[in-house]
PDB file of C-alpha atoms and ligand atoms in Angstrom:
ATOM      1  CA  MET A 254      11.008   5.432  14.882  1.00  0.00           C
ATOM      2  CA  ARG A 255      13.502   2.613  14.800  1.00  0.00           C
ATOM      3  CA  GLU A 256      16.711   2.972  12.857  1.00  0.00           C
ATOM      4  CA  ALA A 257      17.028   0.807   9.738  1.00  0.00           C
ATOM      5  CA  THR A 258      19.796  -1.763   9.918  1.00  0.00           C
ATOM      6  CA  SER A 259      22.790  -1.114   7.724  1.00  0.00           C
ATOM      7  CA  GLU A 260      24.411  -4.477   8.309  1.00  0.00           C
ATOM      8  CA  PRO A 261      25.161  -5.808   4.792  1.00  0.00           C
ATOM      9  CA  SER A 262      24.620  -9.535   5.411  1.00  0.00           C
ATOM     10  CA  ALA A 263      21.184  -8.845   6.888  1.00  0.00           C
ATOM     11  CA  ARG A 264      20.372  -6.815   3.791  1.00  0.00           C
ATOM     12  CA  SER A 265      21.347  -9.259   1.116  1.00  0.00           C
ATOM     13  CA  ALA A 266      18.995 -11.937   2.437  1.00  0.00           C
ATOM     14  CA  LEU A 267      16.002  -9.642   1.941  1.00  0.00           C
ATOM     15  CA  PRO A 268      14.027  -9.413  -1.286  1.00  0.00           C
ATOM     16  CA  PHE A 269      13.633  -5.687  -0.601  1.00  0.00           C
ATOM     17  CA  ARG A 270      14.474  -3.331   2.218  1.00  0.00           C
ATOM     18  CA  SER A 271      12.387  -0.243   1.543  1.00  0.00           C
ATOM     19  CA  ALA A 272       8.643   0.062   1.193  1.00  0.00           C
ATOM     20  CA  VAL A 273       7.355   3.289  -0.353  1.00  0.00           C
ATOM     21  CA  VAL A 274       3.939   4.479   0.769  1.00  0.00           C
ATOM     22  CA  PRO A 275       2.554   7.392  -1.266  1.00  0.00           C
ATOM     23  CA  ALA A 276       0.534   9.500   1.161  1.00  0.00           C
ATOM     24  CA  ALA A 277       0.652  13.017  -0.236  1.00  0.00           C
ATOM     25  CA  GLY A 278      -2.919  13.284  -1.532  1.00  0.00           C
ATOM     26  CA  LEU A 279      -5.454  15.845  -0.367  1.00  0.00           C
ATOM     27  CA  GLY A 280      -8.038  13.229   0.522  1.00  0.00           C
ATOM     28  CA  THR A 281     -10.792  15.189  -1.212  1.00  0.00           C
ATOM     29  CA  ARG A 282     -13.274  12.332  -0.976  1.00  0.00           C
ATOM     30  CA  PHE A 283     -13.092  12.567   2.808  1.00  0.00           C
ATOM     31  CA  LEU A 284     -13.645  16.297   3.128  1.00  0.00           C
ATOM     32  CA  PRO A 285     -14.456  17.966   5.466  1.00  0.00           C
ATOM     33  CA  THR A 286     -12.576  15.553   7.799  1.00  0.00           C
ATOM     34  CA  THR A 287      -9.398  15.815   5.749  1.00  0.00           C
ATOM     35  CA  LYS A 288      -9.228  19.581   6.309  1.00  0.00           C
ATOM     36  CA  THR A 289      -7.183  18.654   9.389  1.00  0.00           C
ATOM     37  CA  VAL A 290      -6.933  14.847   9.578  1.00  0.00           C
ATOM     38  CA  PRO A 291      -4.931  13.009   6.884  1.00  0.00           C
ATOM     39  CA  LYS A 292      -7.026  10.195   5.437  1.00  0.00           C
ATOM     40  CA  GLU A 293      -4.197   7.719   6.111  1.00  0.00           C
ATOM     41  CA  LEU A 294      -4.871   8.218   9.831  1.00  0.00           C
ATOM     42  CA  LEU A 295      -8.569   7.398   9.697  1.00  0.00           C
ATOM     43  CA  PRO A 296      -9.126   4.416  11.992  1.00  0.00           C
ATOM     44  CA  VAL A 297     -10.123   0.955  10.876  1.00  0.00           C
ATOM     45  CA  VAL A 298     -11.810   0.154  14.212  1.00  0.00           C
ATOM     46  CA  ASP A 299      -9.018   1.670  16.335  1.00  0.00           C
ATOM     47  CA  THR A 300      -5.931   1.481  14.107  1.00  0.00           C
ATOM     48  CA  PRO A 301      -5.023   3.952  11.344  1.00  0.00           C
ATOM     49  CA  GLY A 302      -5.019   2.437   7.875  1.00  0.00           C
ATOM     50  CA  ILE A 303      -1.354   3.350   7.402  1.00  0.00           C
ATOM     51  CA  GLU A 304      -0.375   1.294  10.462  1.00  0.00           C
ATOM     52  CA  LEU A 305      -2.055  -1.749   8.910  1.00  0.00           C
ATOM     53  CA  VAL A 306      -0.075  -1.161   5.715  1.00  0.00           C
ATOM     54  CA  ALA A 307       3.160  -0.640   7.687  1.00  0.00           C
ATOM     55  CA  ALA A 308       2.545  -3.935   9.488  1.00  0.00           C
ATOM     56  CA  GLU A 309       2.071  -5.698   6.162  1.00  0.00           C
ATOM     57  CA  ALA A 310       5.354  -4.254   4.845  1.00  0.00           C
ATOM     58  CA  ALA A 311       7.225  -5.253   8.010  1.00  0.00           C
ATOM     59  CA  GLU A 312       5.760  -8.761   7.899  1.00  0.00           C
ATOM     60  CA  ALA A 313       7.142  -9.123   4.354  1.00  0.00           C
ATOM     61  CA  GLY A 314      10.611  -8.167   5.589  1.00  0.00           C
ATOM     62  CA  ALA A 315      10.779  -4.430   4.869  1.00  0.00           C
ATOM     63  CA  GLU A 316      12.998  -2.480   7.236  1.00  0.00           C
ATOM     64  CA  LEU A 317      12.206   1.047   6.163  1.00  0.00           C
ATOM     65  CA  LEU A 318       8.875   2.694   5.408  1.00  0.00           C
ATOM     66  CA  LEU A 319       9.375   5.658   3.103  1.00  0.00           C
ATOM     67  CA  ILE A 320       6.280   7.789   3.412  1.00  0.00           C
ATOM     68  CA  VAL A 321       5.822  10.219   0.539  1.00  0.00           C
ATOM     69  CA  THR A 322       4.028  13.099   2.132  1.00  0.00           C
ATOM     70  CA  SER A 323       3.036  16.673   1.400  1.00  0.00           C
ATOM     71  CA  PRO A 324       3.200  19.890   3.416  1.00  0.00           C
ATOM     72  CA  GLY A 325       0.634  19.871   6.229  1.00  0.00           C
ATOM     73  CA  LYS A 326       0.538  16.093   6.658  1.00  0.00           C
ATOM     74  CA  ASP A 327       3.217  15.724   9.340  1.00  0.00           C
ATOM     75  CA  ALA A 328       0.780  13.827  11.547  1.00  0.00           C
ATOM     76  CA  VAL A 329       1.150  10.738   9.308  1.00  0.00           C
ATOM     77  CA  ALA A 330       4.828  10.205  10.201  1.00  0.00           C
ATOM     78  CA  ALA A 331       4.220  11.442  13.752  1.00  0.00           C
ATOM     79  CA  HIS A 332       2.037   8.394  14.273  1.00  0.00           C
ATOM     80  CA  PHE A 333       5.220   6.274  14.099  1.00  0.00           C
ATOM     81  CA  ALA A 334       7.261   8.483  16.429  1.00  0.00           C
ATOM     82  CA  ASP A 335       8.298   7.653  19.975  1.00  0.00           C
ATOM     83  CA  SER A 336       5.382   7.942  22.386  1.00  0.00           C
ATOM     84  CA  SER A 337       7.128   7.209  25.680  1.00  0.00           C
ATOM     85  CA  GLU A 338       5.371  10.045  27.554  1.00  0.00           C
ATOM     86  CA  LEU A 339       1.957   8.620  26.753  1.00  0.00           C
ATOM     87  CA  GLU A 340       3.203   5.088  27.459  1.00  0.00           C
ATOM     88  CA  LYS A 341       4.477   6.153  30.889  1.00  0.00           C
ATOM     89  CA  GLU A 342       1.145   7.717  31.721  1.00  0.00           C
ATOM     90  CA  LEU A 343      -0.729   4.594  30.634  1.00  0.00           C
ATOM     91  CA  GLN A 344       1.673   2.398  32.620  1.00  0.00           C
ATOM     92  CA  THR A 345       1.023   4.455  35.727  1.00  0.00           C
ATOM     93  CA  ARG A 346      -2.646   3.731  35.264  1.00  0.00           C
ATOM     94  CA  GLY A 347      -1.980   0.009  34.790  1.00  0.00           C
ATOM     95  CA  LYS A 348      -3.220   0.002  31.197  1.00  0.00           C
ATOM     96  CA  ASP A 349      -0.742  -2.523  29.795  1.00  0.00           C
ATOM     97  CA  ALA A 350      -2.836  -3.553  26.783  1.00  0.00           C
ATOM     98  CA  LEU A 351      -3.045   0.093  25.719  1.00  0.00           C
ATOM     99  CA  VAL A 352       0.717   0.531  26.160  1.00  0.00           C
ATOM    100  CA  ALA A 353       1.256  -2.298  23.676  1.00  0.00           C
ATOM    101  CA  LYS A 354      -1.183  -0.749  21.199  1.00  0.00           C
ATOM    102  CA  VAL A 355       0.423   2.672  21.460  1.00  0.00           C
ATOM    103  CA  ARG A 356       3.944   1.295  21.082  1.00  0.00           C
ATOM    104  CA  ARG A 357       3.240  -0.943  18.095  1.00  0.00           C
ATOM    105  CA  ALA A 358       3.636   1.591  15.265  1.00  0.00           C
ATOM    106  CA  HIS A 359       6.957   2.853  16.625  1.00  0.00           C
ATOM    107  CA  GLU A 360       8.365  -0.653  16.975  1.00  0.00           C
ATOM    108  CA  LEU A 361       7.113  -2.047  13.668  1.00  0.00           C
ATOM    109  CA  ILE A 362       9.508  -0.474  11.230  1.00  0.00           C
ATOM    110  CA  ALA A 363      11.799   2.508  10.743  1.00  0.00           C
ATOM    111  CA  VAL A 364      10.104   5.439   9.047  1.00  0.00           C
ATOM    112  CA  ARG A 365      11.417   8.251   6.867  1.00  0.00           C
ATOM    113  CA  THR A 366       9.477  10.831   4.962  1.00  0.00           C
ATOM    114  CA  VAL A 367      10.098  12.378   1.586  1.00  0.00           C
ATOM    115  CA  THR A 368       8.106  15.348   0.376  1.00  0.00           C
ATOM    116  CA  GLN A 369       6.104  15.585  -2.804  1.00  0.00           C
ATOM    117  CA  ASP A 370       5.581  19.310  -3.264  1.00  0.00           C
ATOM    118  CA  GLU A 371       3.105  19.129  -6.107  1.00  0.00           C
ATOM    119  CA  PRO A 372       0.308  16.618  -6.756  1.00  0.00           C
ATOM    120  CA  LYS A 373       1.659  15.354 -10.081  1.00  0.00           C
ATOM    121  CA  GLY A 374       0.473  11.753  -9.795  1.00  0.00           C
ATOM    122  CA  LEU A 375       1.448   8.344  -8.425  1.00  0.00           C
ATOM    123  CA  GLY A 376       4.426   7.973 -10.778  1.00  0.00           C
ATOM    124  CA  HIS A 377       5.799  11.301  -9.619  1.00  0.00           C
ATOM    125  CA  ALA A 378       5.242  10.342  -5.963  1.00  0.00           C
ATOM    126  CA  VAL A 379       7.231   7.116  -6.376  1.00  0.00           C
ATOM    127  CA  GLY A 380       9.970   9.054  -8.175  1.00  0.00           C
ATOM    128  CA  CYS A 381      10.274  11.325  -5.120  1.00  0.00           C
ATOM    129  CA  ALA A 382      11.546   8.311  -3.127  1.00  0.00           C
ATOM    130  CA  ARG A 383      14.494   7.769  -5.466  1.00  0.00           C
ATOM    131  CA  ASP A 384      17.191   9.502  -3.393  1.00  0.00           C
ATOM    132  CA  ALA A 385      16.039   7.794  -0.202  1.00  0.00           C
ATOM    133  CA  ILE A 386      16.525   4.312  -1.640  1.00  0.00           C
ATOM    134  CA  GLY A 387      20.044   2.926  -1.306  1.00  0.00           C
ATOM    135  CA  ASP A 388      22.189   2.471  -4.430  1.00  0.00           C
ATOM    136  CA  ASP A 389      22.559  -1.181  -3.467  1.00  0.00           C
ATOM    137  CA  GLU A 390      18.795  -1.812  -3.427  1.00  0.00           C
ATOM    138  CA  GLN A 391      17.878  -3.514  -6.683  1.00  0.00           C
ATOM    139  CA  ALA A 392      14.178  -3.581  -5.874  1.00  0.00           C
ATOM    140  CA  PHE A 393      11.741  -1.895  -3.527  1.00  0.00           C
ATOM    141  CA  ALA A 394       8.087  -2.297  -2.639  1.00  0.00           C
ATOM    142  CA  VAL A 395       5.276   0.208  -3.095  1.00  0.00           C
ATOM    143  CA  LEU A 396       2.131  -0.106  -0.998  1.00  0.00           C
ATOM    144  CA  LEU A 397      -0.797   2.194  -1.693  1.00  0.00           C
ATOM    145  CA  PRO A 398      -2.339   2.977   1.691  1.00  0.00           C
ATOM    146  CA  ASP A 399      -5.852   3.160   0.221  1.00  0.00           C
ATOM    147  CA  ASP A 400      -5.703  -0.545  -0.544  1.00  0.00           C
ATOM    148  CA  LEU A 401      -5.940  -3.290   2.043  1.00  0.00           C
ATOM    149  CA  VAL A 402      -5.090  -6.676   0.517  1.00  0.00           C
ATOM    150  CA  LEU A 403      -6.304  -9.535   2.702  1.00  0.00           C
ATOM    151  CA  PRO A 404      -5.084 -11.766   4.088  1.00  0.00           C
ATOM    152  CA  THR A 405      -1.582 -10.284   4.092  1.00  0.00           C
ATOM    153  CA  GLY A 406       1.272 -12.206   2.507  1.00  0.00           C
ATOM    154  CA  VAL A 407       1.014 -11.249  -1.160  1.00  0.00           C
ATOM    155  CA  LEU A 408       4.310  -9.308  -1.020  1.00  0.00           C
ATOM    156  CA  THR A 409       6.129 -12.460   0.020  1.00  0.00           C
ATOM    157  CA  LYS A 410       4.669 -14.346  -2.930  1.00  0.00           C
ATOM    158  CA  MET A 411       5.616 -11.414  -5.192  1.00  0.00           C
ATOM    159  CA  ALA A 412       9.203 -11.595  -3.911  1.00  0.00           C
ATOM    160  CA  GLU A 413       9.312 -15.313  -4.777  1.00  0.00           C
ATOM    161  CA  VAL A 414       8.121 -14.518  -8.304  1.00  0.00           C
ATOM    162  CA  ARG A 415      10.821 -11.867  -8.711  1.00  0.00           C
ATOM    163  CA  GLU A 416      13.397 -14.381  -7.543  1.00  0.00           C
ATOM    164  CA  GLN A 417      12.178 -16.837 -10.182  1.00  0.00           C
ATOM    165  CA  HIS A 418      11.542 -14.501 -13.132  1.00  0.00           C
ATOM    166  CA  GLY A 419      13.478 -11.313 -12.299  1.00  0.00           C
ATOM    167  CA  GLY A 420      12.175  -7.864 -13.179  1.00  0.00           C
ATOM    168  CA  SER A 421       9.148  -6.341 -11.492  1.00  0.00           C
ATOM    169  CA  VAL A 422       6.122  -8.003  -9.930  1.00  0.00           C
ATOM    170  CA  LEU A 423       2.734  -6.467  -9.248  1.00  0.00           C
ATOM    171  CA  CYS A 424      -0.396  -7.647  -7.491  1.00  0.00           C
ATOM    172  CA  ALA A 425      -3.540  -8.151  -9.580  1.00  0.00           C
ATOM    173  CA  PHE A 426      -7.175  -8.552  -8.670  1.00  0.00           C
ATOM    174  CA  ASP A 427      -9.921  -9.790 -10.914  1.00  0.00           C
ATOM    175  CA  VAL A 428     -12.585  -7.079 -10.887  1.00  0.00           C
ATOM    176  CA  PRO A 429     -15.954  -6.868 -12.681  1.00  0.00           C
ATOM    177  CA  ARG A 430     -15.515  -5.311 -16.120  1.00  0.00           C
ATOM    178  CA  GLU A 431     -17.934  -2.460 -15.337  1.00  0.00           C
ATOM    179  CA  GLN A 432     -15.571  -1.312 -12.545  1.00  0.00           C
ATOM    180  CA  ILE A 433     -12.347  -1.656 -14.506  1.00  0.00           C
ATOM    181  CA  ALA A 434     -12.065   2.038 -15.499  1.00  0.00           C
ATOM    182  CA  ALA A 435     -10.937   2.892 -11.953  1.00  0.00           C
ATOM    183  CA  TYR A 436      -7.733   0.857 -12.253  1.00  0.00           C
ATOM    184  CA  GLY A 437      -4.467   0.128 -14.013  1.00  0.00           C
ATOM    185  CA  VAL A 438      -5.222  -2.953 -16.128  1.00  0.00           C
ATOM    186  CA  PHE A 439      -2.920  -5.747 -17.325  1.00  0.00           C
ATOM    187  CA  GLU A 440      -2.586  -7.548 -20.629  1.00  0.00           C
ATOM    188  CA  VAL A 441      -1.370 -11.003 -19.630  1.00  0.00           C
ATOM    189  CA  SER A 442      -0.507 -14.519 -20.706  1.00  0.00           C
ATOM    190  CA  ASP A 443      -0.419 -17.683 -18.615  1.00  0.00           C
ATOM    191  CA  THR A 444       2.605 -19.177 -16.901  1.00  0.00           C
ATOM    192  CA  GLY A 445       2.748 -22.675 -15.388  1.00  0.00           C
ATOM    193  CA  ASP A 446       1.274 -21.239 -12.182  1.00  0.00           C
ATOM    194  CA  ASP A 447      -2.403 -20.236 -12.334  1.00  0.00           C
ATOM    195  CA  ASP A 448      -1.797 -17.401  -9.852  1.00  0.00           C
ATOM    196  CA  VAL A 449       1.135 -15.920 -11.773  1.00  0.00           C
ATOM    197  CA  LYS A 450       0.766 -14.240 -15.178  1.00  0.00           C
ATOM    198  CA  ARG A 451       3.311 -12.678 -17.491  1.00  0.00           C
ATOM    199  CA  VAL A 452       2.415  -9.068 -18.289  1.00  0.00           C
ATOM    200  CA  HIS A 453       2.672  -7.843 -21.889  1.00  0.00           C
ATOM    201  CA  GLY A 454       1.090  -4.441 -21.443  1.00  0.00           C
ATOM    202  CA  MET A 455      -0.519  -2.200 -18.865  1.00  0.00           C
ATOM    203  CA  VAL A 456      -2.956   0.652 -19.303  1.00  0.00           C
ATOM    204  CA  GLU A 457      -4.253   3.159 -16.750  1.00  0.00           C
ATOM    205  CA  LYS A 458      -8.011   3.564 -16.358  1.00  0.00           C
ATOM    206  CA  PRO A 459      -9.185   2.198 -19.730  1.00  0.00           C
ATOM    207  CA  ALA A 460     -12.814   2.291 -20.842  1.00  0.00           C
ATOM    208  CA  PRO A 461     -14.391  -1.114 -20.048  1.00  0.00           C
ATOM    209  CA  GLU A 462     -14.685  -2.048 -23.729  1.00  0.00           C
ATOM    210  CA  GLU A 463     -11.007  -1.260 -24.292  1.00  0.00           C
ATOM    211  CA  ALA A 464      -9.602  -2.972 -21.203  1.00  0.00           C
ATOM    212  CA  PRO A 465      -7.176  -5.757 -22.187  1.00  0.00           C
ATOM    213  CA  SER A 466      -8.418  -7.961 -19.297  1.00  0.00           C
ATOM    214  CA  THR A 467     -10.280  -7.695 -16.010  1.00  0.00           C
ATOM    215  CA  LEU A 468      -7.061  -8.025 -14.013  1.00  0.00           C
ATOM    216  CA  ALA A 469      -6.472  -4.738 -12.180  1.00  0.00           C
ATOM    217  CA  ALA A 470      -3.496  -3.397 -10.229  1.00  0.00           C
ATOM    218  CA  ALA A 471      -4.318  -3.676  -6.544  1.00  0.00           C
ATOM    219  CA  GLY A 472      -1.921  -1.302  -4.847  1.00  0.00           C
ATOM    220  CA  ARG A 473       1.068  -3.614  -4.230  1.00  0.00           C
ATOM    221  CA  TYR A 474       4.200  -3.348  -6.361  1.00  0.00           C
ATOM    222  CA  LEU A 475       7.658  -4.888  -6.182  1.00  0.00           C
ATOM    223  CA  LEU A 476       9.611  -2.702  -8.565  1.00  0.00           C
ATOM    224  CA  ASP A 477      13.067  -3.073 -10.002  1.00  0.00           C
ATOM    225  CA  ARG A 478      14.997   0.176  -9.593  1.00  0.00           C
ATOM    226  CA  ALA A 479      14.906   0.465 -13.409  1.00  0.00           C
ATOM    227  CA  ILE A 480      11.490   2.057 -12.784  1.00  0.00           C
ATOM    228  CA  PHE A 481      13.184   5.334 -11.794  1.00  0.00           C
ATOM    229  CA  ASP A 482      14.763   5.726 -15.201  1.00  0.00           C
ATOM    230  CA  ALA A 483      11.409   4.898 -16.830  1.00  0.00           C
ATOM    231  CA  LEU A 484       9.644   7.468 -14.639  1.00  0.00           C
ATOM    232  CA  ASP A 485      12.022  10.106 -15.991  1.00  0.00           C
ATOM    233  CA  ARG A 486      10.929   9.299 -19.536  1.00  0.00           C
ATOM    234  CA  ILE A 487       7.122   9.259 -19.341  1.00  0.00           C
ATOM    235  CA  ALA A 488       4.785  12.120 -20.205  1.00  0.00           C
ATOM    236  CA  PRO A 489       1.638  12.958 -18.239  1.00  0.00           C
ATOM    237  CA  GLY A 490      -1.040  10.340 -18.918  1.00  0.00           C
ATOM    238  CA  ALA A 491      -4.528   9.612 -17.543  1.00  0.00           C
ATOM    239  CA  GLY A 492      -5.902  12.613 -15.637  1.00  0.00           C
ATOM    240  CA  GLY A 493      -2.903  14.692 -16.771  1.00  0.00           C
ATOM    241  CA  GLU A 494      -0.779  12.938 -14.117  1.00  0.00           C
ATOM    242  CA  LEU A 495       2.538  11.089 -14.260  1.00  0.00           C
ATOM    243  CA  GLN A 496       1.285   7.518 -13.958  1.00  0.00           C
ATOM    244  CA  LEU A 497       3.245   4.641 -12.439  1.00  0.00           C
ATOM    245  CA  THR A 498       1.326   2.427 -14.873  1.00  0.00           C
ATOM    246  CA  ASP A 499       2.861   4.236 -17.855  1.00  0.00           C
ATOM    247  CA  ALA A 500       6.388   3.729 -16.498  1.00  0.00           C
ATOM    248  CA  VAL A 501       5.683   0.005 -16.028  1.00  0.00           C
ATOM    249  CA  ALA A 502       4.286  -0.137 -19.579  1.00  0.00           C
ATOM    250  CA  LEU A 503       7.435   1.556 -20.887  1.00  0.00           C
ATOM    251  CA  LEU A 504       9.646  -1.001 -19.149  1.00  0.00           C
ATOM    252  CA  ILE A 505       7.590  -3.851 -20.619  1.00  0.00           C
ATOM    253  CA  SER A 506       7.937  -2.386 -24.124  1.00  0.00           C
ATOM    254  CA  GLU A 507      11.709  -2.439 -23.620  1.00  0.00           C
ATOM    255  CA  GLY A 508      11.769  -6.118 -22.652  1.00  0.00           C
ATOM    256  CA  HIS A 509      11.867  -5.770 -18.852  1.00  0.00           C
ATOM    257  CA  PRO A 510      10.117  -8.815 -17.332  1.00  0.00           C
ATOM    258  CA  VAL A 511       6.915  -7.949 -15.483  1.00  0.00           C
ATOM    259  CA  HIS A 512       4.625 -10.483 -13.808  1.00  0.00           C
ATOM    260  CA  VAL A 513       1.547 -10.290 -11.648  1.00  0.00           C
ATOM    261  CA  VAL A 514       0.513 -12.389  -8.715  1.00  0.00           C
ATOM    262  CA  VAL A 515      -3.254 -12.781  -8.929  1.00  0.00           C
ATOM    263  CA  HIS A 516      -4.540 -12.350  -5.407  1.00  0.00           C
ATOM    264  CA  ARG A 517      -7.624 -14.478  -4.764  1.00  0.00           C
ATOM    265  CA  GLY A 518      -8.376 -13.154  -1.296  1.00  0.00           C
ATOM    266  CA  GLY A 519     -10.178 -10.043  -0.126  1.00  0.00           C
ATOM    267  CA  ARG A 520      -9.532  -6.381  -0.657  1.00  0.00           C
ATOM    268  CA  HIS A 521     -10.757  -3.104   0.783  1.00  0.00           C
ATOM    269  CA  ASP A 522     -10.541   0.354  -0.744  1.00  0.00           C
ATOM    270  CA  LEU A 523     -10.038   2.850   2.079  1.00  0.00           C
ATOM    271  CA  GLY A 524      -9.865   5.701  -0.423  1.00  0.00           C
ATOM    272  CA  ASN A 525     -13.551   6.605  -0.361  1.00  0.00           C
ATOM    273  CA  PRO A 526     -16.174   6.672   2.413  1.00  0.00           C
ATOM    274  CA  GLY A 527     -18.120   3.722   0.958  1.00  0.00           C
ATOM    275  CA  GLY A 528     -15.102   1.413   0.819  1.00  0.00           C
ATOM    276  CA  TYR A 529     -13.894   2.700   4.172  1.00  0.00           C
ATOM    277  CA  ALA A 530     -17.256   1.899   5.781  1.00  0.00           C
ATOM    278  CA  ARG A 531     -17.039  -1.681   4.501  1.00  0.00           C
ATOM    279  CA  ALA A 532     -13.503  -2.090   5.817  1.00  0.00           C
ATOM    280  CA  PHE A 533     -14.457  -0.685   9.207  1.00  0.00           C
ATOM    281  CA  VAL A 534     -17.448  -3.012   9.520  1.00  0.00           C
ATOM    282  CA  ASP A 535     -15.461  -6.009   8.272  1.00  0.00           C
ATOM    283  CA  PHE A 536     -12.674  -5.483  10.816  1.00  0.00           C
ATOM    284  CA  ALA A 537     -15.111  -4.608  13.614  1.00  0.00           C
ATOM    285  CA  LEU A 538     -17.052  -7.829  13.040  1.00  0.00           C
ATOM    286  CA  GLU A 539     -13.823  -9.758  13.685  1.00  0.00           C
ATOM    287  CA  ASP A 540     -13.012  -7.785  16.826  1.00  0.00           C
ATOM    288  CA  PRO A 541     -13.565  -9.747  20.041  1.00  0.00           C
ATOM    289  CA  ASP A 542     -14.752  -6.641  21.922  1.00  0.00           C
ATOM    290  CA  TYR A 543     -17.037  -5.091  19.340  1.00  0.00           C
ATOM    291  CA  GLY A 544     -17.836  -7.931  16.920  1.00  0.00           C
ATOM    292  CA  PRO A 545     -20.638  -9.836  18.672  1.00  0.00           C
ATOM    293  CA  ASP A 546     -22.654  -6.743  19.546  1.00  0.00           C
ATOM    294  CA  LEU A 547     -22.159  -5.204  16.098  1.00  0.00           C
ATOM    295  CA  ARG A 548     -23.241  -8.437  14.406  1.00  0.00           C
ATOM    296  CA  ALA A 549     -26.477  -8.557  16.400  1.00  0.00           C
ATOM    297  CA  TRP A 550     -27.173  -4.874  15.810  1.00  0.00           C
ATOM    298  CA  LEU A 551     -26.475  -5.138  12.072  1.00  0.00           C
ATOM    299  CA  ALA A 552     -28.782  -8.136  11.699  1.00  0.00           C
ATOM    300  CA  ALA A 553     -31.593  -6.264  13.461  1.00  0.00           C
ATOM    301  CA  ARG A 554     -30.866  -3.083  11.496  1.00  0.00           C
ATOM    302  CA  LEU A 555     -30.997  -4.904   8.172  1.00  0.00           C
ATOM    303  CA  ASN A 556     -34.243  -6.646   9.063  1.00  0.00           C
ATOM    304  CA  GLY A 557     -35.851  -3.528  10.480  1.00  0.00           C
TER     305      GLY A 557
HETATM  306  C1  G1P B 879      -4.009   3.833  -8.480  1.00  0.00           C
HETATM  307  C2  G1P B 879      -3.220   3.323  -9.680  1.00  0.00           C
HETATM  308  C3  G1P B 879      -4.007   2.247 -10.401  1.00  0.00           C
HETATM  309  C4  G1P B 879      -4.374   1.130  -9.423  1.00  0.00           C
HETATM  310  C5  G1P B 879      -5.135   1.716  -8.217  1.00  0.00           C
HETATM  311  C6  G1P B 879      -5.357   0.640  -7.163  1.00  0.00           C
HETATM  312  O1  G1P B 879      -5.143   4.521  -8.947  1.00  0.00           O
HETATM  313  O2  G1P B 879      -2.933   4.407 -10.547  1.00  0.00           O
HETATM  314  O3  G1P B 879      -3.231   1.730 -11.462  1.00  0.00           O
HETATM  315  O4  G1P B 879      -5.143   0.144 -10.077  1.00  0.00           O
HETATM  316  O5  G1P B 879      -4.392   2.776  -7.607  1.00  0.00           O
HETATM  317  O6  G1P B 879      -6.106   1.127  -6.106  1.00  0.00           O
HETATM  318  P1  G1P B 879      -5.996   5.531  -7.994  1.00  0.00           P
HETATM  319  O7  G1P B 879      -6.865   4.659  -7.134  1.00  0.00           O
HETATM  320  O8  G1P B 879      -5.009   6.329  -7.221  1.00  0.00           O
HETATM  321  O9  G1P B 879      -6.812   6.362  -8.954  1.00  0.00           O
END
């Protein structure tokens, strides 16, 4: 893993330096595979989902990936470790393209892990990263590794919105009302920009008839460090867990500015086998090696 830079002038130019990736869950929806393989390492074609998320964070300027992990999931961080032995072996065999693939995760971004000992919810997981985030970092990103937001780039837009409005900025997706109960949902008003809304409230997993809108949190957050203090003051919420949504709602109620960037592109949910299958097929169709054959096979399969 690369070392994060500590050079102050390089830091100050960045909208955020650390990207927190909560990856402590049991992955129950992927059992029995997740008995031994963390779901974050399941491949989208040939690349683990967490490497795609790490690449997105690095592209947005993050220098440090803080993986919140749990006992028994060391393989997640190990994916980003030095792999020079394997690289040497591949070089000897003249497999240069594979050397580049193997090296990519290690070279993308520095990685540190923090441990979440108990599964107390997303809010608790983010709170576990507190001591690993520098005192000088006013904001940090959170990327949920279950969510792929496509094309990448939304974090950069979110950073621009924070620069303009201050506070915290989240990513929203418009989802059908009948699916809204799976998400954190925003109560919003318009700004001058159609893709940016001011948030007045946020509620975790509301019943469809009670949802304040159909704009759902899509797994990308740019949070002011004030969130840590809010996380200390929330009680368990939906599902008996400490919800990040409730801490955001608390900040809003205290006047902290919160906005969403409404992402109009695509999204995949890697958190369940159905969503994972879609993501795999979608990426494989774009792959120069596997795409053409898969496309022909799928067409025949669907007509058969
Ligand atoms: C989490 C968040 C929720 C958000 C969702 C996006 O829920 O709590 O607010 O909308 O991720 O995927 P989970 O999917 O972990 O139940």
